[in-house]
Short mmCIF file of N, CA, C and O in Angstrom, two decimals:
data_model
loop_
_atom_site.label_atom_id
_atom_site.label_comp_id
_atom_site.label_asym_id
_atom_site.label_seq_id
_atom_site.Cartn_x
_atom_site.Cartn_y
_atom_site.Cartn_z
N UNK I 113 -100.11 -3.37 5.50
CA UNK I 113 -101.09 -4.31 5.16
C UNK I 113 -101.16 -4.56 3.67
O UNK I 113 -100.90 -3.60 3.05
N UNK I 114 -101.22 -5.84 3.23
CA UNK I 114 -101.31 -5.99 1.76
C UNK I 114 -102.61 -6.74 1.51
O UNK I 114 -102.90 -7.71 2.05
N UNK I 115 -103.29 -6.37 0.61
CA UNK I 115 -104.48 -7.08 -0.05
C UNK I 115 -104.44 -7.20 -1.42
O UNK I 115 -104.09 -6.61 -2.12
N UNK I 116 -104.93 -8.44 -1.64
CA UNK I 116 -104.98 -8.93 -3.09
C UNK I 116 -106.43 -8.89 -3.21
O UNK I 116 -107.45 -9.54 -2.57
N UNK I 117 -106.98 -7.86 -4.22
CA UNK I 117 -108.32 -7.74 -4.61
C UNK I 117 -108.67 -8.01 -5.80
O UNK I 117 -108.02 -8.03 -6.78
N UNK I 118 -109.66 -9.09 -5.68
CA UNK I 118 -110.37 -9.65 -6.99
C UNK I 118 -111.72 -9.37 -7.30
O UNK I 118 -112.60 -9.58 -6.42
N UNK I 119 -112.04 -8.80 -8.36
CA UNK I 119 -113.53 -8.64 -8.79
C UNK I 119 -114.02 -10.04 -9.22
O UNK I 119 -113.38 -10.66 -9.88
N UNK I 120 -115.06 -10.31 -8.65
CA UNK I 120 -115.95 -11.57 -8.74
C UNK I 120 -117.20 -11.53 -9.03
O UNK I 120 -117.90 -10.60 -8.90
N UNK I 121 -117.64 -12.65 -9.69
CA UNK I 121 -119.15 -12.93 -10.10
C UNK I 121 -119.64 -13.47 -8.85
O UNK I 121 -120.90 -13.56 -8.51
N UNK I 122 -118.90 -14.37 -8.36
CA UNK I 122 -119.36 -14.89 -6.98
C UNK I 122 -118.11 -15.61 -6.35
O UNK I 122 -116.93 -15.94 -7.16
N UNK I 123 -118.19 -15.77 -5.06
CA UNK I 123 -116.97 -16.47 -4.25
C UNK I 123 -117.49 -16.95 -2.86
O UNK I 123 -118.62 -16.52 -2.42
N UNK I 124 -116.79 -18.05 -2.38
CA UNK I 124 -117.13 -18.52 -1.16
C UNK I 124 -115.91 -19.09 -0.50
O UNK I 124 -114.93 -19.21 -1.07
N UNK I 125 -115.97 -19.18 0.93
CA UNK I 125 -114.79 -19.78 1.66
C UNK I 125 -115.59 -20.83 2.49
O UNK I 125 -116.57 -20.44 3.17
N UNK I 126 -114.70 -22.04 2.48
CA UNK I 126 -115.10 -23.14 3.36
C UNK I 126 -114.22 -23.48 4.41
O UNK I 126 -112.99 -23.44 4.05
N UNK I 127 -114.61 -23.82 5.41
CA UNK I 127 -113.90 -24.38 6.61
C UNK I 127 -114.54 -25.65 6.94
O UNK I 127 -115.61 -25.65 7.45
N UNK I 128 -113.58 -26.56 7.22
CA UNK I 128 -114.02 -27.99 7.59
C UNK I 128 -115.25 -28.50 6.55
O UNK I 128 -116.07 -29.05 7.14
N UNK I 129 -115.25 -28.18 5.34
CA UNK I 129 -116.30 -28.49 4.65
C UNK I 129 -117.61 -27.72 4.70
O UNK I 129 -118.54 -27.98 3.68
N UNK I 130 -117.77 -26.66 5.40
CA UNK I 130 -118.86 -25.87 5.47
C UNK I 130 -118.56 -24.57 5.13
O UNK I 130 -117.48 -23.97 5.37
N UNK I 131 -119.72 -23.86 4.38
CA UNK I 131 -119.39 -22.49 3.91
C UNK I 131 -119.46 -21.47 5.05
O UNK I 131 -120.36 -21.40 5.82
N UNK I 132 -118.30 -20.87 5.25
CA UNK I 132 -118.07 -19.74 6.42
C UNK I 132 -118.59 -18.44 5.72
O UNK I 132 -119.05 -17.69 6.46
N UNK I 133 -118.41 -18.21 4.43
CA UNK I 133 -118.74 -17.05 3.88
C UNK I 133 -119.00 -17.22 2.44
O UNK I 133 -118.30 -17.97 1.69
N UNK I 134 -119.94 -16.24 1.88
CA UNK I 134 -120.36 -16.55 0.43
C UNK I 134 -120.91 -15.13 -0.15
O UNK I 134 -121.80 -14.59 0.63
N UNK I 135 -120.42 -14.88 -1.34
CA UNK I 135 -120.98 -13.60 -1.89
C UNK I 135 -121.32 -13.82 -3.33
O UNK I 135 -120.88 -14.80 -4.06
N UNK I 136 -122.14 -12.99 -3.92
CA UNK I 136 -122.36 -12.81 -5.36
C UNK I 136 -121.51 -11.79 -5.77
O UNK I 136 -120.54 -11.67 -5.33
N UNK I 137 -122.15 -10.98 -6.98
CA UNK I 137 -121.20 -9.89 -7.53
C UNK I 137 -120.45 -9.01 -6.49
O UNK I 137 -121.27 -8.45 -5.60
N UNK I 138 -119.22 -8.77 -6.51
CA UNK I 138 -118.40 -8.06 -5.68
C UNK I 138 -116.97 -8.23 -5.80
O UNK I 138 -116.28 -8.43 -6.77
N UNK I 139 -116.29 -8.23 -4.62
CA UNK I 139 -115.06 -8.33 -4.56
C UNK I 139 -114.51 -9.31 -3.51
O UNK I 139 -115.00 -9.53 -2.23
N UNK I 140 -113.56 -10.25 -3.60
CA UNK I 140 -112.73 -11.21 -2.90
C UNK I 140 -111.53 -10.45 -2.47
O UNK I 140 -110.76 -9.82 -3.18
N UNK I 141 -111.33 -10.30 -1.06
CA UNK I 141 -110.15 -9.59 -0.44
C UNK I 141 -109.22 -10.62 0.26
O UNK I 141 -109.77 -11.06 1.17
N UNK I 142 -108.05 -10.81 -0.21
CA UNK I 142 -107.16 -11.70 0.80
C UNK I 142 -106.46 -10.60 1.23
O UNK I 142 -105.59 -9.69 0.72
N UNK I 143 -106.34 -10.67 2.79
CA UNK I 143 -105.86 -9.83 3.43
C UNK I 143 -104.62 -10.25 4.47
O UNK I 143 -104.88 -11.04 5.18
N UNK I 144 -103.55 -9.55 4.15
CA UNK I 144 -102.42 -9.93 5.15
C UNK I 144 -101.86 -8.62 5.82
O UNK I 144 -101.89 -7.46 5.41
N UNK I 145 -101.59 -8.95 7.17
CA UNK I 145 -101.31 -7.98 8.19
C UNK I 145 -99.84 -8.15 8.27
O UNK I 145 -99.19 -9.04 8.76
N UNK I 146 -99.17 -6.83 8.19
CA UNK I 146 -97.74 -6.71 8.58
C UNK I 146 -97.30 -6.44 10.04
O UNK I 146 -98.26 -5.97 10.70
N UNK I 147 -96.32 -6.88 10.68
CA UNK I 147 -96.08 -6.68 11.96
C UNK I 147 -96.14 -5.16 12.55
O UNK I 147 -96.24 -5.09 13.61
N UNK I 148 -96.02 -4.30 11.64
CA UNK I 148 -95.85 -2.79 11.87
C UNK I 148 -97.14 -2.15 11.69
O UNK I 148 -97.21 -0.88 11.77
N UNK I 149 -98.17 -2.85 11.02
CA UNK I 149 -99.38 -2.38 10.86
C UNK I 149 -100.27 -1.75 11.87
O UNK I 149 -100.00 -2.13 13.08
N UNK I 150 -101.06 -0.74 11.59
CA UNK I 150 -101.74 0.01 12.60
C UNK I 150 -103.42 0.03 12.09
O UNK I 150 -103.70 -0.26 10.98
N UNK I 151 -104.24 0.42 13.09
CA UNK I 151 -105.79 0.43 12.89
C UNK I 151 -106.11 1.44 11.75
O UNK I 151 -106.74 1.26 10.95
N UNK I 152 -105.21 2.60 11.63
CA UNK I 152 -105.50 3.70 10.77
C UNK I 152 -105.26 2.88 9.20
O UNK I 152 -105.97 3.47 8.27
N UNK I 153 -104.26 2.11 8.98
CA UNK I 153 -104.09 1.71 7.68
C UNK I 153 -105.20 0.64 7.35
O UNK I 153 -105.59 0.74 6.27
N UNK I 154 -105.94 -0.04 8.33
CA UNK I 154 -107.10 -0.72 7.92
C UNK I 154 -108.24 0.02 7.49
O UNK I 154 -108.86 -0.34 6.67
N UNK I 155 -108.24 1.03 8.21
CA UNK I 155 -109.42 2.13 7.80
C UNK I 155 -109.31 2.68 6.43
O UNK I 155 -110.14 2.75 5.55
N UNK I 156 -107.93 3.06 6.15
CA UNK I 156 -107.55 3.60 4.89
C UNK I 156 -107.90 2.58 3.68
O UNK I 156 -108.71 2.95 2.64
N UNK I 157 -107.33 1.33 4.10
CA UNK I 157 -107.53 0.36 2.80
C UNK I 157 -108.92 0.06 2.69
O UNK I 157 -109.30 -0.55 1.63
N UNK I 158 -109.70 -0.10 3.87
CA UNK I 158 -111.12 -0.59 3.72
C UNK I 158 -111.84 0.38 2.73
O UNK I 158 -112.61 0.22 1.87
N UNK I 159 -111.66 1.81 3.15
CA UNK I 159 -112.36 2.74 2.20
C UNK I 159 -111.63 2.61 0.71
O UNK I 159 -112.52 3.02 -0.05
N UNK I 160 -110.60 2.43 0.59
CA UNK I 160 -109.87 2.31 -0.83
C UNK I 160 -110.61 1.06 -1.51
O UNK I 160 -111.23 1.25 -2.76
N UNK I 161 -110.81 -0.20 -0.95
CA UNK I 161 -111.42 -1.17 -1.35
C UNK I 161 -112.90 -0.90 -1.78
O UNK I 161 -113.39 -1.32 -2.91
N UNK I 162 -113.64 -0.12 -0.95
CA UNK I 162 -115.03 0.10 -1.32
C UNK I 162 -115.15 1.17 -2.35
O UNK I 162 -116.05 1.05 -3.18
N UNK I 163 -114.06 2.09 -2.52
CA UNK I 163 -114.28 3.17 -3.47
C UNK I 163 -113.29 2.97 -4.76
O UNK I 163 -113.82 3.71 -5.67
N UNK I 164 -112.50 1.95 -4.89
CA UNK I 164 -111.84 1.84 -6.08
C UNK I 164 -112.86 1.48 -7.29
O UNK I 164 -113.73 0.76 -7.11
N UNK I 165 -112.54 2.18 -8.49
CA UNK I 165 -113.44 2.05 -9.58
C UNK I 165 -113.03 0.91 -10.43
O UNK I 165 -112.23 1.15 -11.32
N UNK I 166 -113.36 -0.18 -10.41
CA UNK I 166 -113.21 -1.29 -10.99
C UNK I 166 -114.35 -2.15 -11.96
O UNK I 166 -114.21 -3.19 -12.29
N UNK I 167 -115.62 -1.64 -11.68
CA UNK I 167 -116.57 -2.20 -12.26
C UNK I 167 -117.18 -1.38 -13.52
O UNK I 167 -116.97 -0.12 -13.47
N UNK I 168 -117.54 -2.21 -14.52
CA UNK I 168 -117.90 -1.43 -15.61
C UNK I 168 -119.08 -0.57 -15.45
O UNK I 168 -120.02 -0.74 -14.82
N UNK I 169 -119.19 0.60 -16.36
CA UNK I 169 -120.22 1.58 -16.41
C UNK I 169 -121.13 1.01 -17.62
O UNK I 169 -120.79 -0.06 -18.25
N UNK I 170 -122.11 1.88 -18.12
CA UNK I 170 -122.91 1.54 -19.28
C UNK I 170 -122.08 1.41 -20.40
O UNK I 170 -122.59 0.78 -21.44
N UNK I 171 -120.87 2.03 -20.54
CA UNK I 171 -120.15 1.94 -21.81
C UNK I 171 -119.04 0.89 -21.82
O UNK I 171 -118.24 0.84 -22.43
N UNK I 172 -119.13 0.10 -20.49
CA UNK I 172 -118.11 -1.02 -20.51
C UNK I 172 -116.70 -0.47 -19.85
O UNK I 172 -115.83 -1.31 -19.74
N UNK I 173 -116.65 0.77 -19.38
CA UNK I 173 -115.44 1.14 -18.96
C UNK I 173 -115.47 0.97 -17.34
O UNK I 173 -116.38 1.18 -16.71
N UNK I 174 -114.22 0.58 -16.89
CA UNK I 174 -114.06 0.40 -15.57
C UNK I 174 -114.19 1.84 -14.66
O UNK I 174 -113.15 2.64 -14.58
N UNK I 175 -115.41 2.20 -14.16
CA UNK I 175 -115.66 3.51 -13.90
C UNK I 175 -116.48 3.56 -12.58
O UNK I 175 -116.79 4.68 -12.09
N UNK I 176 -116.96 2.36 -12.12
CA UNK I 176 -117.91 2.22 -10.97
C UNK I 176 -117.14 1.69 -9.79
O UNK I 176 -116.39 0.63 -10.00
N UNK I 177 -117.70 2.02 -8.62
CA UNK I 177 -117.01 1.58 -7.33
C UNK I 177 -118.02 0.37 -6.88
O UNK I 177 -119.09 0.18 -7.33
N UNK I 178 -117.29 -0.37 -6.07
CA UNK I 178 -118.16 -1.54 -5.19
C UNK I 178 -119.55 -0.88 -4.63
O UNK I 178 -120.56 -1.30 -4.59
N UNK I 179 -119.20 0.21 -3.95
CA UNK I 179 -120.27 1.00 -3.42
C UNK I 179 -121.53 1.18 -4.42
O UNK I 179 -122.68 1.12 -4.32
N UNK I 180 -120.95 1.76 -5.65
CA UNK I 180 -121.98 2.26 -6.61
C UNK I 180 -122.78 1.10 -7.37
O UNK I 180 -123.77 1.24 -7.72
N UNK I 181 -122.01 -0.16 -7.32
CA UNK I 181 -122.88 -1.05 -7.99
C UNK I 181 -123.50 -2.08 -6.90
O UNK I 181 -124.14 -2.97 -7.17
N UNK I 182 -123.38 -1.55 -5.74
CA UNK I 182 -124.07 -2.20 -4.64
C UNK I 182 -123.46 -3.76 -4.43
O UNK I 182 -124.59 -4.62 -4.33
N UNK I 183 -122.31 -3.79 -4.57
CA UNK I 183 -121.80 -5.23 -4.49
C UNK I 183 -121.49 -5.83 -2.99
O UNK I 183 -121.59 -4.92 -2.17
N UNK I 184 -120.94 -6.92 -3.12
CA UNK I 184 -120.74 -7.49 -2.04
C UNK I 184 -119.21 -7.69 -1.66
O UNK I 184 -118.53 -7.66 -2.62
N UNK I 185 -118.73 -8.02 -0.39
CA UNK I 185 -117.20 -8.30 -0.03
C UNK I 185 -117.07 -9.50 0.67
O UNK I 185 -117.78 -9.67 1.80
N UNK I 186 -116.02 -10.40 0.22
CA UNK I 186 -115.75 -11.55 1.10
C UNK I 186 -114.31 -11.22 1.38
O UNK I 186 -113.30 -11.11 0.64
N UNK I 187 -113.99 -11.30 2.67
CA UNK I 187 -112.62 -10.85 3.31
C UNK I 187 -111.92 -12.14 3.87
O UNK I 187 -112.73 -12.84 4.76
N UNK I 188 -111.00 -12.47 3.52
CA UNK I 188 -110.21 -13.78 3.89
C UNK I 188 -108.70 -13.26 4.38
O UNK I 188 -108.11 -12.84 3.71
N UNK I 189 -108.44 -13.79 5.74
CA UNK I 189 -107.11 -13.61 6.05
C UNK I 189 -106.20 -14.36 5.41
O UNK I 189 -106.24 -15.46 5.20
N UNK I 190 -105.08 -13.83 5.19
CA UNK I 190 -103.86 -14.49 4.47
C UNK I 190 -102.65 -14.12 4.68
O UNK I 190 -101.96 -13.23 4.20
N UNK I 191 -102.02 -14.47 5.97
CA UNK I 191 -100.57 -14.10 6.45
C UNK I 191 -99.57 -14.48 5.51
O UNK I 191 -98.58 -13.70 5.36
N UNK I 192 -99.74 -15.46 4.42
CA UNK I 192 -98.69 -15.62 3.56
C UNK I 192 -98.52 -14.56 2.49
O UNK I 192 -97.63 -14.76 1.91
N UNK I 193 -99.15 -13.65 2.51
CA UNK I 193 -99.00 -12.59 1.62
C UNK I 193 -97.66 -11.68 2.06
O UNK I 193 -97.13 -11.08 1.19
N UNK I 194 -97.21 -11.99 3.36
CA UNK I 194 -96.10 -11.53 3.77
C UNK I 194 -94.89 -12.55 3.69
O UNK I 194 -93.77 -12.28 4.62
N UNK I 195 -95.11 -13.45 3.01
CA UNK I 195 -93.89 -14.62 2.81
C UNK I 195 -92.80 -14.00 2.09
O UNK I 195 -93.19 -13.32 0.87
N UNK I 196 -91.74 -14.29 2.57
CA UNK I 196 -90.43 -13.65 1.82
C UNK I 196 -89.77 -15.04 1.38
O UNK I 196 -89.16 -15.85 2.13
N UNK I 197 -89.43 -15.08 0.01
CA UNK I 197 -88.93 -16.09 -0.72
C UNK I 197 -87.55 -15.70 -1.35
O UNK I 197 -87.15 -16.34 -2.11
N UNK I 198 -87.00 -14.55 -0.89
CA UNK I 198 -85.76 -14.18 -1.50
C UNK I 198 -84.66 -15.05 -1.18
O UNK I 198 -83.48 -14.83 -1.91
N UNK I 199 -84.60 -15.82 -0.08
CA UNK I 199 -83.49 -16.70 0.44
C UNK I 199 -83.94 -18.03 0.45
O UNK I 199 -84.95 -18.29 1.20
N UNK I 200 -83.31 -18.95 0.02
CA UNK I 200 -83.48 -20.38 0.30
C UNK I 200 -84.66 -20.86 -0.42
O UNK I 200 -85.36 -20.11 -1.46
N UNK I 201 -85.24 -21.97 -0.23
CA UNK I 201 -86.48 -22.61 -0.57
C UNK I 201 -87.79 -22.51 0.15
O UNK I 201 -88.94 -22.89 -0.27
N UNK I 202 -87.48 -22.01 1.22
CA UNK I 202 -88.69 -21.96 2.28
C UNK I 202 -89.02 -20.66 2.72
O UNK I 202 -88.11 -19.78 3.19
N UNK I 203 -90.22 -20.16 2.50
CA UNK I 203 -90.59 -18.77 2.84
C UNK I 203 -90.51 -18.43 4.14
O UNK I 203 -90.51 -19.37 5.13
N UNK I 204 -90.02 -17.27 4.32
CA UNK I 204 -89.94 -16.68 5.78
C UNK I 204 -91.20 -15.85 6.06
O UNK I 204 -91.47 -15.11 5.15
N UNK I 205 -91.82 -15.95 7.26
CA UNK I 205 -92.83 -15.15 7.69
C UNK I 205 -92.88 -14.03 8.56
O UNK I 205 -93.68 -13.63 9.45
N UNK I 206 -91.45 -13.59 8.76
CA UNK I 206 -91.05 -12.83 9.69
C UNK I 206 -91.73 -11.59 9.85
O UNK I 206 -91.91 -10.87 10.68
N UNK I 207 -92.09 -11.07 8.56
CA UNK I 207 -92.77 -9.75 8.40
C UNK I 207 -94.27 -9.74 8.67
O UNK I 207 -94.87 -8.84 8.77
N UNK I 208 -94.73 -10.94 8.78
CA UNK I 208 -96.34 -10.97 9.10
C UNK I 208 -96.49 -10.71 10.44
O UNK I 208 -95.59 -11.02 11.49
N UNK I 209 -97.86 -10.21 10.80
CA UNK I 209 -97.99 -9.89 12.24
C UNK I 209 -98.09 -11.22 13.09
O UNK I 209 -98.61 -12.10 12.45
N UNK I 210 -97.80 -11.14 14.26
CA UNK I 210 -98.07 -12.13 15.24
C UNK I 210 -99.64 -12.34 15.30
O UNK I 210 -100.25 -11.45 15.02
N UNK I 211 -100.03 -13.74 15.41
CA UNK I 211 -101.45 -14.10 15.39
C UNK I 211 -102.34 -13.08 16.29
O UNK I 211 -103.57 -12.68 15.73
N UNK I 212 -102.05 -12.63 17.28
CA UNK I 212 -102.98 -11.79 18.27
C UNK I 212 -103.16 -10.31 17.54
O UNK I 212 -104.45 -9.97 17.24
N UNK I 213 -102.17 -9.90 17.12
CA UNK I 213 -102.16 -8.60 16.32
C UNK I 213 -102.83 -8.69 14.97
O UNK I 213 -103.58 -7.85 14.61
N UNK I 214 -102.40 -9.71 14.32
CA UNK I 214 -103.08 -9.93 13.12
C UNK I 214 -104.56 -10.22 13.13
O UNK I 214 -105.30 -9.64 12.36
N UNK I 215 -104.96 -10.86 14.01
CA UNK I 215 -106.38 -11.22 14.14
C UNK I 215 -107.16 -9.66 14.55
O UNK I 215 -108.31 -9.57 13.93
N UNK I 216 -106.56 -9.09 15.51
CA UNK I 216 -107.33 -7.73 15.77
C UNK I 216 -107.24 -6.70 14.52
O UNK I 216 -108.24 -6.22 14.40
N UNK I 217 -106.25 -6.73 13.86
CA UNK I 217 -106.19 -5.65 12.63
C UNK I 217 -107.08 -6.20 11.54
O UNK I 217 -107.79 -5.39 10.84
N UNK I 218 -107.01 -7.52 11.39
CA UNK I 218 -108.12 -8.29 10.46
C UNK I 218 -109.50 -7.97 10.75
O UNK I 218 -110.28 -7.52 9.93
N UNK I 219 -109.85 -8.09 12.07
CA UNK I 219 -111.24 -7.80 12.54
C UNK I 219 -111.54 -6.17 12.30
O UNK I 219 -112.71 -5.72 11.99
N UNK I 220 -110.43 -5.46 12.52
CA UNK I 220 -110.61 -4.04 12.43
C UNK I 220 -110.94 -3.69 10.95
O UNK I 220 -111.99 -2.71 10.77
N UNK I 221 -110.13 -4.42 10.04
CA UNK I 221 -110.20 -4.16 8.53
C UNK I 221 -111.91 -4.51 8.23
O UNK I 221 -112.48 -3.84 7.52
N UNK I 222 -112.36 -5.59 8.81
CA UNK I 222 -113.88 -6.27 8.48
C UNK I 222 -114.79 -5.12 8.91
O UNK I 222 -115.59 -4.82 8.40
N UNK I 223 -114.52 -4.83 10.15
CA UNK I 223 -115.54 -3.66 10.79
C UNK I 223 -115.63 -2.35 9.97
O UNK I 223 -116.64 -1.96 9.64
N UNK I 224 -114.46 -1.85 9.40
CA UNK I 224 -114.31 -0.85 8.65
C UNK I 224 -114.91 -1.04 7.31
O UNK I 224 -115.56 -0.11 6.66
N UNK I 225 -114.73 -2.21 6.56
CA UNK I 225 -115.55 -2.66 5.40
C UNK I 225 -116.90 -2.43 5.49
O UNK I 225 -117.68 -1.99 4.68
N UNK I 226 -117.49 -2.88 6.66
CA UNK I 226 -118.79 -2.93 6.92
C UNK I 226 -119.74 -1.48 7.12
O UNK I 226 -120.79 -1.19 6.96
N UNK I 227 -118.60 -0.62 7.42
CA UNK I 227 -119.17 0.73 7.40
C UNK I 227 -119.36 1.41 5.95
O UNK I 227 -120.15 2.23 5.84
N UNK I 228 -118.75 0.82 4.99
CA UNK I 228 -119.04 1.11 3.46
C UNK I 228 -120.07 0.23 2.57
O UNK I 228 -120.45 0.75 1.78
N UNK I 229 -119.98 -1.14 2.98
CA UNK I 229 -120.61 -2.05 2.29
C UNK I 229 -121.64 -2.87 3.26
O UNK I 229 -121.30 -3.32 4.11
N UNK I 230 -122.98 -2.81 2.82
CA UNK I 230 -123.88 -3.62 3.50
C UNK I 230 -123.67 -5.17 3.83
O UNK I 230 -123.65 -5.53 4.76
N UNK I 231 -123.20 -5.89 2.74
CA UNK I 231 -122.99 -7.23 3.05
C UNK I 231 -121.47 -7.51 2.84
O UNK I 231 -120.82 -7.38 1.73
N UNK I 232 -120.93 -7.77 4.05
CA UNK I 232 -119.30 -8.23 4.10
C UNK I 232 -119.33 -9.75 4.89
O UNK I 232 -119.84 -9.68 5.80
N UNK I 233 -118.71 -10.62 4.05
CA UNK I 233 -118.81 -12.04 4.72
C UNK I 233 -117.21 -12.26 4.79
O UNK I 233 -116.37 -11.46 4.34
N UNK I 234 -116.93 -13.42 5.63
CA UNK I 234 -115.67 -13.50 6.07
C UNK I 234 -115.30 -14.96 6.09
O UNK I 234 -116.17 -15.74 6.08
N UNK I 235 -114.06 -15.32 6.13
CA UNK I 235 -113.47 -16.60 6.35
C UNK I 235 -113.37 -16.72 8.02
O UNK I 235 -113.91 -15.71 8.56
N UNK I 236 -112.66 -17.58 8.43
CA UNK I 236 -112.36 -17.67 9.95
C UNK I 236 -110.77 -17.59 10.05
O UNK I 236 -110.11 -18.20 9.45
N UNK I 237 -110.58 -16.60 10.87
CA UNK I 237 -109.16 -16.13 11.03
C UNK I 237 -108.08 -17.44 11.39
O UNK I 237 -108.68 -18.09 12.55
N UNK I 238 -107.23 -17.51 10.95
CA UNK I 238 -106.24 -18.62 11.45
C UNK I 238 -106.63 -20.23 11.00
O UNK I 238 -105.70 -21.35 11.22
N UNK I 239 -107.83 -20.25 10.37
CA UNK I 239 -108.30 -21.66 10.19
C UNK I 239 -107.59 -22.05 8.73
O UNK I 239 -107.36 -21.21 7.90
N UNK I 240 -107.77 -23.43 8.42
CA UNK I 240 -107.37 -23.81 6.90
C UNK I 240 -108.54 -23.67 6.30
O UNK I 240 -109.62 -24.16 6.49
N UNK I 241 -108.46 -22.81 5.12
CA UNK I 241 -109.78 -22.46 4.33
C UNK I 241 -109.44 -22.94 2.79
O UNK I 241 -108.53 -23.07 2.45
N UNK I 242 -110.58 -23.14 2.38
CA UNK I 242 -110.83 -23.46 0.88
C UNK I 242 -111.56 -22.15 0.30
O UNK I 242 -112.76 -22.01 0.53
N UNK I 243 -110.91 -21.56 -0.76
CA UNK I 243 -111.62 -20.46 -1.25
C UNK I 243 -111.90 -20.71 -2.70
O UNK I 243 -110.91 -21.10 -3.49
N UNK I 244 -113.06 -20.50 -3.29
CA UNK I 244 -113.40 -20.61 -4.65
C UNK I 244 -113.86 -19.33 -5.05
O UNK I 244 -114.68 -18.54 -4.32
N UNK I 245 -113.66 -18.90 -6.14
CA UNK I 245 -114.14 -17.68 -6.88
C UNK I 245 -114.07 -17.79 -8.41
O UNK I 245 -113.53 -18.67 -9.06
N UNK I 246 -115.07 -17.03 -9.00
CA UNK I 246 -115.22 -16.80 -10.40
C UNK I 246 -114.55 -15.45 -10.49
O UNK I 246 -115.27 -14.25 -10.25
N UNK I 247 -113.28 -15.04 -11.10
CA UNK I 247 -112.74 -13.88 -11.09
C UNK I 247 -113.37 -13.29 -12.59
O UNK I 247 -113.32 -13.89 -13.51
N UNK I 248 -113.92 -11.96 -12.28
CA UNK I 248 -114.68 -11.36 -13.42
C UNK I 248 -113.72 -10.44 -13.92
O UNK I 248 -113.21 -9.41 -13.50
N UNK I 249 -113.43 -10.77 -15.33
CA UNK I 249 -112.43 -10.01 -16.13
C UNK I 249 -111.32 -10.59 -16.71
O UNK I 249 -111.52 -10.45 -17.99
N UNK I 250 -110.41 -11.06 -16.08
CA UNK I 250 -110.25 -10.82 -14.64
C UNK I 250 -109.78 -9.64 -14.51
O UNK I 250 -109.07 -9.03 -15.12
N UNK I 251 -110.00 -9.19 -13.00
CA UNK I 251 -109.58 -8.06 -12.51
C UNK I 251 -108.99 -8.39 -11.29
O UNK I 251 -109.64 -8.91 -10.20
N UNK I 252 -107.63 -8.21 -11.01
CA UNK I 252 -106.98 -8.50 -9.65
C UNK I 252 -105.92 -7.23 -9.48
O UNK I 252 -105.22 -6.99 -10.31
N UNK I 253 -106.06 -6.66 -8.27
CA UNK I 253 -105.15 -5.68 -7.80
C UNK I 253 -104.49 -5.85 -6.52
O UNK I 253 -105.13 -6.62 -5.72
N UNK I 254 -103.40 -5.39 -6.46
CA UNK I 254 -102.82 -5.42 -5.06
C UNK I 254 -102.56 -3.95 -4.43
O UNK I 254 -102.17 -3.12 -5.14
N UNK I 255 -103.28 -4.04 -3.24
CA UNK I 255 -103.29 -2.59 -2.41
C UNK I 255 -102.36 -2.89 -1.14
O UNK I 255 -102.43 -4.00 -0.61
N UNK I 256 -101.73 -1.61 -1.06
CA UNK I 256 -100.85 -1.86 0.10
C UNK I 256 -100.80 -0.55 0.99
O UNK I 256 -101.01 0.74 0.05
N UNK I 257 -100.38 -0.52 2.09
CA UNK I 257 -100.40 0.87 2.90
C UNK I 257 -99.30 0.51 4.05
O UNK I 257 -99.49 -0.36 4.84
#
């Protein structure tokens, strides 16, 4: 599983012109599922996203977690995170999970996030989405397991 985590002051995702999910201060998570991923990876990474210390404390140091600042999370599926551009000009997505498995593990990841964070919003798996965000910092991390 590969996740692009961005600290945001706000973010939303639209599907067919309508907002599917929207958050204020928190994290935007772009989630890609690998063909060999398992449910325990989803649980591990959800806990990591909730606990990683990327928010400033009173002294301005990145010392607080999403949980500690009572932030929100927007989770968007993105199979293209497993696009391989090493050969030719068109990416290969052979490493991405097939849709059924990808959807099940994406939903597992969302369920695990909800165990840690009160407000978790999502996009729609497999839909064409428009994601808007205000990256705070900017702070962007890549998490994998």
